[in-house]
Amino acid sequence: MYALVERLYPLCRSITGDGVRATLDIVGEYVPLQVHEVPTGTRVLDWTVPQEWNIRDAYVADAAGRRVVDFRASSLHVLGYSVPVSATLPLAELRAHLHTLPDHPSWVPYRTSYYRPEWGFCLAQETLDALPDGDYEVRIDSTLADGHLTYAEHVVPGRVADEVLVSSHVCHPSLANDNLAGIAVATFLARALAERRPHHTYRFLFAPGTIGAITWLARNAERTARVKHGLVLACAGDPGGLTYKRSRRGDAEIDRVLRHVLAASERPHRVVEFTPYGYDERQFCSPGFDLGVGSLTRTPYAGYPEYHTSADDLDFVSAAAMADTLAVCREAFAVLDGNRRYVNLSPYGEPQLGRRGLYGSLGGRSDAEQAQLAMLWVLNLADGGHSLLDVAERAGLPFATVAAAAAALADAGLVRE
């Protein structure tokens, strides 16, 4: 995963353009993708697909021709979606187009102007402070023209048509945590799910933030009825603890699953309520769709100083953090896939487990007492109305222990799904 982040880091991405395509080409080496191109001007819900932006070079050069701000050094140096410009300006006039972070003078901010024609550069405050007065050559070799918005999907077929939607945004340039780590975790999660045939069908969406999710929803409005659960993955590689943001519903099954998995794992974590601000969960949870989609991050958006700055670099993310995020996703989806309802076929009194080899057979196991307790809980709550997650939460037992107990009882003919 870290190697994938390293490959993607230098690319200049935006909500449209060749940087998105190059990103999806690389992801497509890891999992097969169906790539979609949606023309400029296409109406998508209350929005319109914008013109496509591409950039080849950009710089600010001093009187000696030395590049004091250089797009080639980092794609963050240019205001995203800058219109082309070629001019010579005095520093006093140029300052209106320069963006810095005075509180972090060595960092370069990430700024965009998607829907308003503008141009600009982002640089470190200490670089700006060192510039002498005088004239500067300003050049942005970009194009803003009719083209396409690009997004991609990868589907892991399941035993049922009901879908789990996993979404990651692909529009940010050289920001390792937001959201290259999310892309990497989603990619390797798709590969892990493909190693077994899951119960649900898993649809992975790699799309530009906001406009990409809106475009997908507009083009798949009828399909959304199949989306029973969902997760937006972002900020998946920083050193902070995990944060799960509930869906708009607040009690969707994915909300309960993540709460259970995080609590049972004893990892440092937070579960926070839904707000209509953040990543693309706010599109999937808009009232017209109201999908059961939550968001999993480590430190949430805008929750760390490095957010949307050059300090969100390859040193800010780690392989260990991404591996931990991936592990939680795998654990959560194992619960989601294994959550069933059972009916007790011997509901009058407690069935004799010993003569069926279920009680004594557990002797010697370190978790024997817990496994036996799980069987009793499953038998008691197997009334067709309680799921295995209900049992695990009420009994205070790990879901895997409860699921194993249910499987053993089913094999013995005491319960049926």
PDB file of C-alpha atoms in Angstrom, residues 77-274:
ATOM      1  CA  HIS A  77       2.420  25.174  -6.092  1.00  0.00           C
ATOM      2  CA  VAL A  78      -0.422  26.026  -8.488  1.00  0.00           C
ATOM      3  CA  LEU A  79      -3.949  27.005  -7.496  1.00  0.00           C
ATOM      4  CA  GLY A  80      -6.039  24.101  -8.732  1.00  0.00           C
ATOM      5  CA  TYR A  81      -8.008  24.875 -11.906  1.00  0.00           C
ATOM      6  CA  SER A  82      -5.946  28.008 -12.611  1.00  0.00           C
ATOM      7  CA  VAL A  83      -6.727  29.560 -15.974  1.00  0.00           C
ATOM      8  CA  PRO A  84      -3.712  30.096 -18.264  1.00  0.00           C
ATOM      9  CA  VAL A  85      -1.648  33.220 -17.723  1.00  0.00           C
ATOM     10  CA  SER A  86       1.523  34.684 -19.205  1.00  0.00           C
ATOM     11  CA  ALA A  87       2.557  38.047 -17.814  1.00  0.00           C
ATOM     12  CA  THR A  88       5.207  40.107 -16.073  1.00  0.00           C
ATOM     13  CA  LEU A  89       3.992  41.664 -12.820  1.00  0.00           C
ATOM     14  CA  PRO A  90       5.521  43.662  -9.981  1.00  0.00           C
ATOM     15  CA  LEU A  91       5.584  41.788  -6.685  1.00  0.00           C
ATOM     16  CA  ALA A  92       3.045  44.182  -5.171  1.00  0.00           C
ATOM     17  CA  GLU A  93       0.493  43.193  -7.819  1.00  0.00           C
ATOM     18  CA  LEU A  94       1.481  39.533  -7.827  1.00  0.00           C
ATOM     19  CA  ARG A  95       0.838  39.166  -4.079  1.00  0.00           C
ATOM     20  CA  ALA A  96      -2.938  39.103  -4.635  1.00  0.00           C
ATOM     21  CA  HIS A  97      -2.444  35.781  -6.448  1.00  0.00           C
ATOM     22  CA  LEU A  98      -0.086  34.182  -3.898  1.00  0.00           C
ATOM     23  CA  HIS A  99      -1.340  31.895  -1.132  1.00  0.00           C
ATOM     24  CA  THR A 100       0.673  31.020   1.978  1.00  0.00           C
ATOM     25  CA  LEU A 101       0.275  29.713   5.538  1.00  0.00           C
ATOM     26  CA  PRO A 102       1.713  32.352   7.878  1.00  0.00           C
ATOM     27  CA  ASP A 103       1.199  30.072  10.910  1.00  0.00           C
ATOM     28  CA  HIS A 104       3.312  27.373   9.237  1.00  0.00           C
ATOM     29  CA  PRO A 105       5.859  29.375   7.261  1.00  0.00           C
ATOM     30  CA  SER A 106       7.669  26.390   5.738  1.00  0.00           C
ATOM     31  CA  TRP A 107       4.534  24.638   4.442  1.00  0.00           C
ATOM     32  CA  VAL A 108       2.790  25.110   1.086  1.00  0.00           C
ATOM     33  CA  PRO A 109      -1.044  25.226   1.196  1.00  0.00           C
ATOM     34  CA  TYR A 110      -3.382  23.321  -1.140  1.00  0.00           C
ATOM     35  CA  ARG A 111      -5.915  25.677  -2.709  1.00  0.00           C
ATOM     36  CA  THR A 112      -8.382  25.388  -5.599  1.00  0.00           C
ATOM     37  CA  SER A 113     -10.769  27.512  -7.638  1.00  0.00           C
ATOM     38  CA  TYR A 114     -12.939  24.928  -9.385  1.00  0.00           C
ATOM     39  CA  TYR A 115     -15.997  26.970 -10.307  1.00  0.00           C
ATOM     40  CA  ARG A 116     -14.642  30.519 -10.552  1.00  0.00           C
ATOM     41  CA  PRO A 117     -12.098  31.545 -13.222  1.00  0.00           C
ATOM     42  CA  GLU A 118      -8.964  32.456 -11.310  1.00  0.00           C
ATOM     43  CA  TRP A 119      -5.244  31.869 -11.265  1.00  0.00           C
ATOM     44  CA  GLY A 120      -2.706  31.723  -8.514  1.00  0.00           C
ATOM     45  CA  PHE A 121       0.273  30.104  -6.859  1.00  0.00           C
ATOM     46  CA  CYS A 122       0.804  28.496  -3.470  1.00  0.00           C
ATOM     47  CA  LEU A 123       4.142  28.802  -1.716  1.00  0.00           C
ATOM     48  CA  ALA A 124       5.787  28.804   1.667  1.00  0.00           C
ATOM     49  CA  GLN A 125       5.517  32.039   3.642  1.00  0.00           C
ATOM     50  CA  GLU A 126       9.283  31.993   4.153  1.00  0.00           C
ATOM     51  CA  THR A 127       9.751  31.883   0.370  1.00  0.00           C
ATOM     52  CA  LEU A 128       7.446  34.859  -0.081  1.00  0.00           C
ATOM     53  CA  ASP A 129       9.196  36.783   2.686  1.00  0.00           C
ATOM     54  CA  ALA A 130      12.538  36.325   0.907  1.00  0.00           C
ATOM     55  CA  LEU A 131      11.334  37.740  -2.432  1.00  0.00           C
ATOM     56  CA  PRO A 132      12.688  41.206  -3.181  1.00  0.00           C
ATOM     57  CA  ASP A 133      10.535  43.852  -4.800  1.00  0.00           C
ATOM     58  CA  GLY A 134      10.686  43.923  -8.564  1.00  0.00           C
ATOM     59  CA  ASP A 135       9.110  42.386 -11.623  1.00  0.00           C
ATOM     60  CA  TYR A 136       8.398  38.665 -11.927  1.00  0.00           C
ATOM     61  CA  GLU A 137       7.580  36.531 -14.903  1.00  0.00           C
ATOM     62  CA  VAL A 138       4.376  34.582 -14.312  1.00  0.00           C
ATOM     63  CA  ARG A 139       3.381  31.654 -16.485  1.00  0.00           C
ATOM     64  CA  ILE A 140       0.695  28.999 -16.130  1.00  0.00           C
ATOM     65  CA  ASP A 141       0.558  26.665 -19.111  1.00  0.00           C
ATOM     66  CA  SER A 142      -2.884  25.170 -18.556  1.00  0.00           C
ATOM     67  CA  THR A 143      -6.042  24.468 -20.525  1.00  0.00           C
ATOM     68  CA  LEU A 144      -9.642  24.720 -19.414  1.00  0.00           C
ATOM     69  CA  ALA A 145     -11.813  23.314 -22.176  1.00  0.00           C
ATOM     70  CA  ASP A 146     -14.711  20.988 -22.874  1.00  0.00           C
ATOM     71  CA  GLY A 147     -13.723  17.435 -22.076  1.00  0.00           C
ATOM     72  CA  HIS A 148     -14.827  14.859 -19.541  1.00  0.00           C
ATOM     73  CA  LEU A 149     -15.104  13.985 -15.877  1.00  0.00           C
ATOM     74  CA  THR A 150     -13.486  10.607 -15.232  1.00  0.00           C
ATOM     75  CA  TYR A 151     -14.321   8.063 -12.542  1.00  0.00           C
ATOM     76  CA  ALA A 152     -13.919   4.298 -12.186  1.00  0.00           C
ATOM     77  CA  GLU A 153     -15.576   1.305 -10.549  1.00  0.00           C
ATOM     78  CA  HIS A 154     -14.409  -2.123  -9.490  1.00  0.00           C
ATOM     79  CA  VAL A 155     -16.930  -4.803  -8.519  1.00  0.00           C
ATOM     80  CA  VAL A 156     -16.243  -7.862  -6.375  1.00  0.00           C
ATOM     81  CA  PRO A 157     -19.173 -10.230  -7.087  1.00  0.00           C
ATOM     82  CA  GLY A 158     -20.927 -11.681  -4.069  1.00  0.00           C
ATOM     83  CA  ARG A 159     -23.459 -14.425  -3.387  1.00  0.00           C
ATOM     84  CA  VAL A 160     -26.268 -11.853  -3.370  1.00  0.00           C
ATOM     85  CA  ALA A 161     -26.944  -8.770  -5.495  1.00  0.00           C
ATOM     86  CA  ASP A 162     -27.212  -6.496  -2.459  1.00  0.00           C
ATOM     87  CA  GLU A 163     -24.256  -4.126  -2.586  1.00  0.00           C
ATOM     88  CA  VAL A 164     -21.741  -2.570  -0.240  1.00  0.00           C
ATOM     89  CA  LEU A 165     -20.416   0.689  -1.694  1.00  0.00           C
ATOM     90  CA  VAL A 166     -16.815   1.641  -0.846  1.00  0.00           C
ATOM     91  CA  SER A 167     -15.852   5.120  -2.051  1.00  0.00           C
ATOM     92  CA  SER A 168     -12.542   7.016  -2.195  1.00  0.00           C
ATOM     93  CA  HIS A 169     -11.908  10.423  -3.747  1.00  0.00           C
ATOM     94  CA  VAL A 170      -9.187  10.752  -6.390  1.00  0.00           C
ATOM     95  CA  CYS A 171      -9.085  14.520  -6.947  1.00  0.00           C
ATOM     96  CA  HIS A 172      -6.337  15.721  -4.609  1.00  0.00           C
ATOM     97  CA  PRO A 173      -2.784  16.296  -5.867  1.00  0.00           C
ATOM     98  CA  SER A 174       0.326  15.533  -3.774  1.00  0.00           C
ATOM     99  CA  LEU A 175      -1.412  14.854  -0.446  1.00  0.00           C
ATOM    100  CA  ALA A 176      -0.423  11.454   0.925  1.00  0.00           C
ATOM    101  CA  ASN A 177      -3.060  11.053   3.633  1.00  0.00           C
ATOM    102  CA  ASP A 178      -5.863  12.987   1.956  1.00  0.00           C
ATOM    103  CA  ASN A 179      -6.437  10.874   0.033  1.00  0.00           C
ATOM    104  CA  LEU A 180      -3.782   8.600  -1.448  1.00  0.00           C
ATOM    105  CA  ALA A 181      -3.837   6.427   1.666  1.00  0.00           C
ATOM    106  CA  GLY A 182      -7.610   6.006   1.238  1.00  0.00           C
ATOM    107  CA  ILE A 183      -7.155   4.981  -2.391  1.00  0.00           C
ATOM    108  CA  ALA A 184      -4.474   2.466  -1.407  1.00  0.00           C
ATOM    109  CA  VAL A 185      -6.544   0.913   1.395  1.00  0.00           C
ATOM    110  CA  ALA A 186      -9.595   0.661  -0.877  1.00  0.00           C
ATOM    111  CA  THR A 187      -7.507  -0.984  -3.611  1.00  0.00           C
ATOM    112  CA  PHE A 188      -6.038  -3.622  -1.321  1.00  0.00           C
ATOM    113  CA  LEU A 189      -9.382  -4.160   0.398  1.00  0.00           C
ATOM    114  CA  ALA A 190     -10.841  -5.005  -3.019  1.00  0.00           C
ATOM    115  CA  ARG A 191      -8.019  -7.483  -3.609  1.00  0.00           C
ATOM    116  CA  ALA A 192      -8.550  -9.086  -0.200  1.00  0.00           C
ATOM    117  CA  LEU A 193     -12.297  -9.486  -0.760  1.00  0.00           C
ATOM    118  CA  ALA A 194     -11.674 -11.085  -4.158  1.00  0.00           C
ATOM    119  CA  GLU A 195      -9.662 -13.868  -2.474  1.00  0.00           C
ATOM    120  CA  ARG A 196     -12.930 -15.276  -1.157  1.00  0.00           C
ATOM    121  CA  ARG A 197     -16.422 -15.013  -2.523  1.00  0.00           C
ATOM    122  CA  PRO A 198     -18.112 -12.591  -0.137  1.00  0.00           C
ATOM    123  CA  HIS A 199     -21.789 -12.680   0.745  1.00  0.00           C
ATOM    124  CA  HIS A 200     -22.497  -9.147  -0.477  1.00  0.00           C
ATOM    125  CA  THR A 201     -21.431  -7.679  -3.791  1.00  0.00           C
ATOM    126  CA  TYR A 202     -18.824  -4.981  -3.178  1.00  0.00           C
ATOM    127  CA  ARG A 203     -18.689  -1.964  -5.478  1.00  0.00           C
ATOM    128  CA  PHE A 204     -15.577   0.208  -5.212  1.00  0.00           C
ATOM    129  CA  LEU A 205     -15.892   3.762  -6.509  1.00  0.00           C
ATOM    130  CA  PHE A 206     -12.844   5.888  -7.313  1.00  0.00           C
ATOM    131  CA  ALA A 207     -14.167   9.343  -8.185  1.00  0.00           C
ATOM    132  CA  PRO A 208     -13.392  13.043  -7.751  1.00  0.00           C
ATOM    133  CA  GLY A 209     -14.779  14.474  -4.516  1.00  0.00           C
ATOM    134  CA  THR A 210     -18.291  15.967  -4.515  1.00  0.00           C
ATOM    135  CA  ILE A 211     -18.861  16.293  -8.279  1.00  0.00           C
ATOM    136  CA  GLY A 212     -17.710  12.701  -8.860  1.00  0.00           C
ATOM    137  CA  ALA A 213     -20.041  11.219  -6.253  1.00  0.00           C
ATOM    138  CA  ILE A 214     -22.890  13.409  -7.502  1.00  0.00           C
ATOM    139  CA  THR A 215     -22.222  12.248 -11.059  1.00  0.00           C
ATOM    140  CA  TRP A 216     -22.225   8.590  -9.982  1.00  0.00           C
ATOM    141  CA  LEU A 217     -25.499   9.070  -8.092  1.00  0.00           C
ATOM    142  CA  ALA A 218     -27.107  10.840 -11.068  1.00  0.00           C
ATOM    143  CA  ARG A 219     -26.093   8.029 -13.413  1.00  0.00           C
ATOM    144  CA  ASN A 220     -27.012   5.231 -10.985  1.00  0.00           C
ATOM    145  CA  ALA A 221     -30.113   6.528  -9.232  1.00  0.00           C
ATOM    146  CA  GLU A 222     -32.033   3.304  -9.892  1.00  0.00           C
ATOM    147  CA  ARG A 223     -29.095   1.149  -8.771  1.00  0.00           C
ATOM    148  CA  THR A 224     -28.920   2.828  -5.361  1.00  0.00           C
ATOM    149  CA  ALA A 225     -31.774   0.605  -4.158  1.00  0.00           C
ATOM    150  CA  ARG A 226     -29.242  -2.234  -4.183  1.00  0.00           C
ATOM    151  CA  VAL A 227     -26.802  -0.334  -1.951  1.00  0.00           C
ATOM    152  CA  LYS A 228     -27.561  -1.702   1.511  1.00  0.00           C
ATOM    153  CA  HIS A 229     -24.368  -0.544   3.205  1.00  0.00           C
ATOM    154  CA  GLY A 230     -21.468   1.750   2.411  1.00  0.00           C
ATOM    155  CA  LEU A 231     -18.209   3.223   3.612  1.00  0.00           C
ATOM    156  CA  VAL A 232     -16.267   6.290   2.516  1.00  0.00           C
ATOM    157  CA  LEU A 233     -12.531   5.780   3.054  1.00  0.00           C
ATOM    158  CA  ALA A 234     -10.277   8.799   3.565  1.00  0.00           C
ATOM    159  CA  CYS A 235      -7.287   9.936   5.622  1.00  0.00           C
ATOM    160  CA  ALA A 236      -6.361   6.298   6.161  1.00  0.00           C
ATOM    161  CA  GLY A 237      -2.624   6.536   6.818  1.00  0.00           C
ATOM    162  CA  ASP A 238      -1.890   9.148   9.487  1.00  0.00           C
ATOM    163  CA  PRO A 239      -0.673   8.308  13.019  1.00  0.00           C
ATOM    164  CA  GLY A 240      -3.955   9.168  14.759  1.00  0.00           C
ATOM    165  CA  GLY A 241      -6.512   6.732  16.131  1.00  0.00           C
ATOM    166  CA  LEU A 242      -9.465   5.636  14.010  1.00  0.00           C
ATOM    167  CA  THR A 243     -12.630   7.721  13.696  1.00  0.00           C
ATOM    168  CA  TYR A 244     -15.924   6.370  12.409  1.00  0.00           C
ATOM    169  CA  LYS A 245     -18.582   8.874  11.376  1.00  0.00           C
ATOM    170  CA  ARG A 246     -22.093   7.467  11.425  1.00  0.00           C
ATOM    171  CA  SER A 247     -24.448   7.605   8.477  1.00  0.00           C
ATOM    172  CA  ARG A 248     -27.272  10.144   8.413  1.00  0.00           C
ATOM    173  CA  ARG A 249     -29.581   7.417   9.706  1.00  0.00           C
ATOM    174  CA  GLY A 250     -27.343   6.909  12.732  1.00  0.00           C
ATOM    175  CA  ASP A 251     -28.492   3.330  13.269  1.00  0.00           C
ATOM    176  CA  ALA A 252     -27.717   1.766   9.883  1.00  0.00           C
ATOM    177  CA  GLU A 253     -26.211  -1.694  10.046  1.00  0.00           C
ATOM    178  CA  ILE A 254     -22.816  -0.359   8.965  1.00  0.00           C
ATOM    179  CA  ASP A 255     -22.950   2.043  11.934  1.00  0.00           C
ATOM    180  CA  ARG A 256     -23.553  -0.795  14.361  1.00  0.00           C
ATOM    181  CA  VAL A 257     -20.914  -3.000  12.745  1.00  0.00           C
ATOM    182  CA  LEU A 258     -18.151  -0.383  12.935  1.00  0.00           C
ATOM    183  CA  ARG A 259     -19.062   0.530  16.497  1.00  0.00           C
ATOM    184  CA  HIS A 260     -18.899  -3.138  17.517  1.00  0.00           C
ATOM    185  CA  VAL A 261     -15.676  -3.940  15.661  1.00  0.00           C
ATOM    186  CA  LEU A 262     -13.825  -0.884  16.968  1.00  0.00           C
ATOM    187  CA  ALA A 263     -14.969  -1.452  20.546  1.00  0.00           C
ATOM    188  CA  ALA A 264     -14.163  -5.187  20.470  1.00  0.00           C
ATOM    189  CA  SER A 265     -10.708  -4.539  19.014  1.00  0.00           C
ATOM    190  CA  GLU A 266      -9.798  -2.192  21.889  1.00  0.00           C
ATOM    191  CA  ARG A 267      -8.086   0.096  19.374  1.00  0.00           C
ATOM    192  CA  PRO A 268      -8.006   3.798  20.229  1.00  0.00           C
ATOM    193  CA  HIS A 269     -10.981   5.178  18.359  1.00  0.00           C
ATOM    194  CA  ARG A 270     -13.915   7.580  18.258  1.00  0.00           C
ATOM    195  CA  VAL A 271     -17.443   7.176  16.915  1.00  0.00           C
ATOM    196  CA  VAL A 272     -18.939  10.528  15.949  1.00  0.00           C
ATOM    197  CA  GLU A 273     -22.363  11.602  14.775  1.00  0.00           C
ATOM    198  CA  PHE A 274     -23.215  12.459  11.184  1.00  0.00           C
TER     199      PHE A 274
END
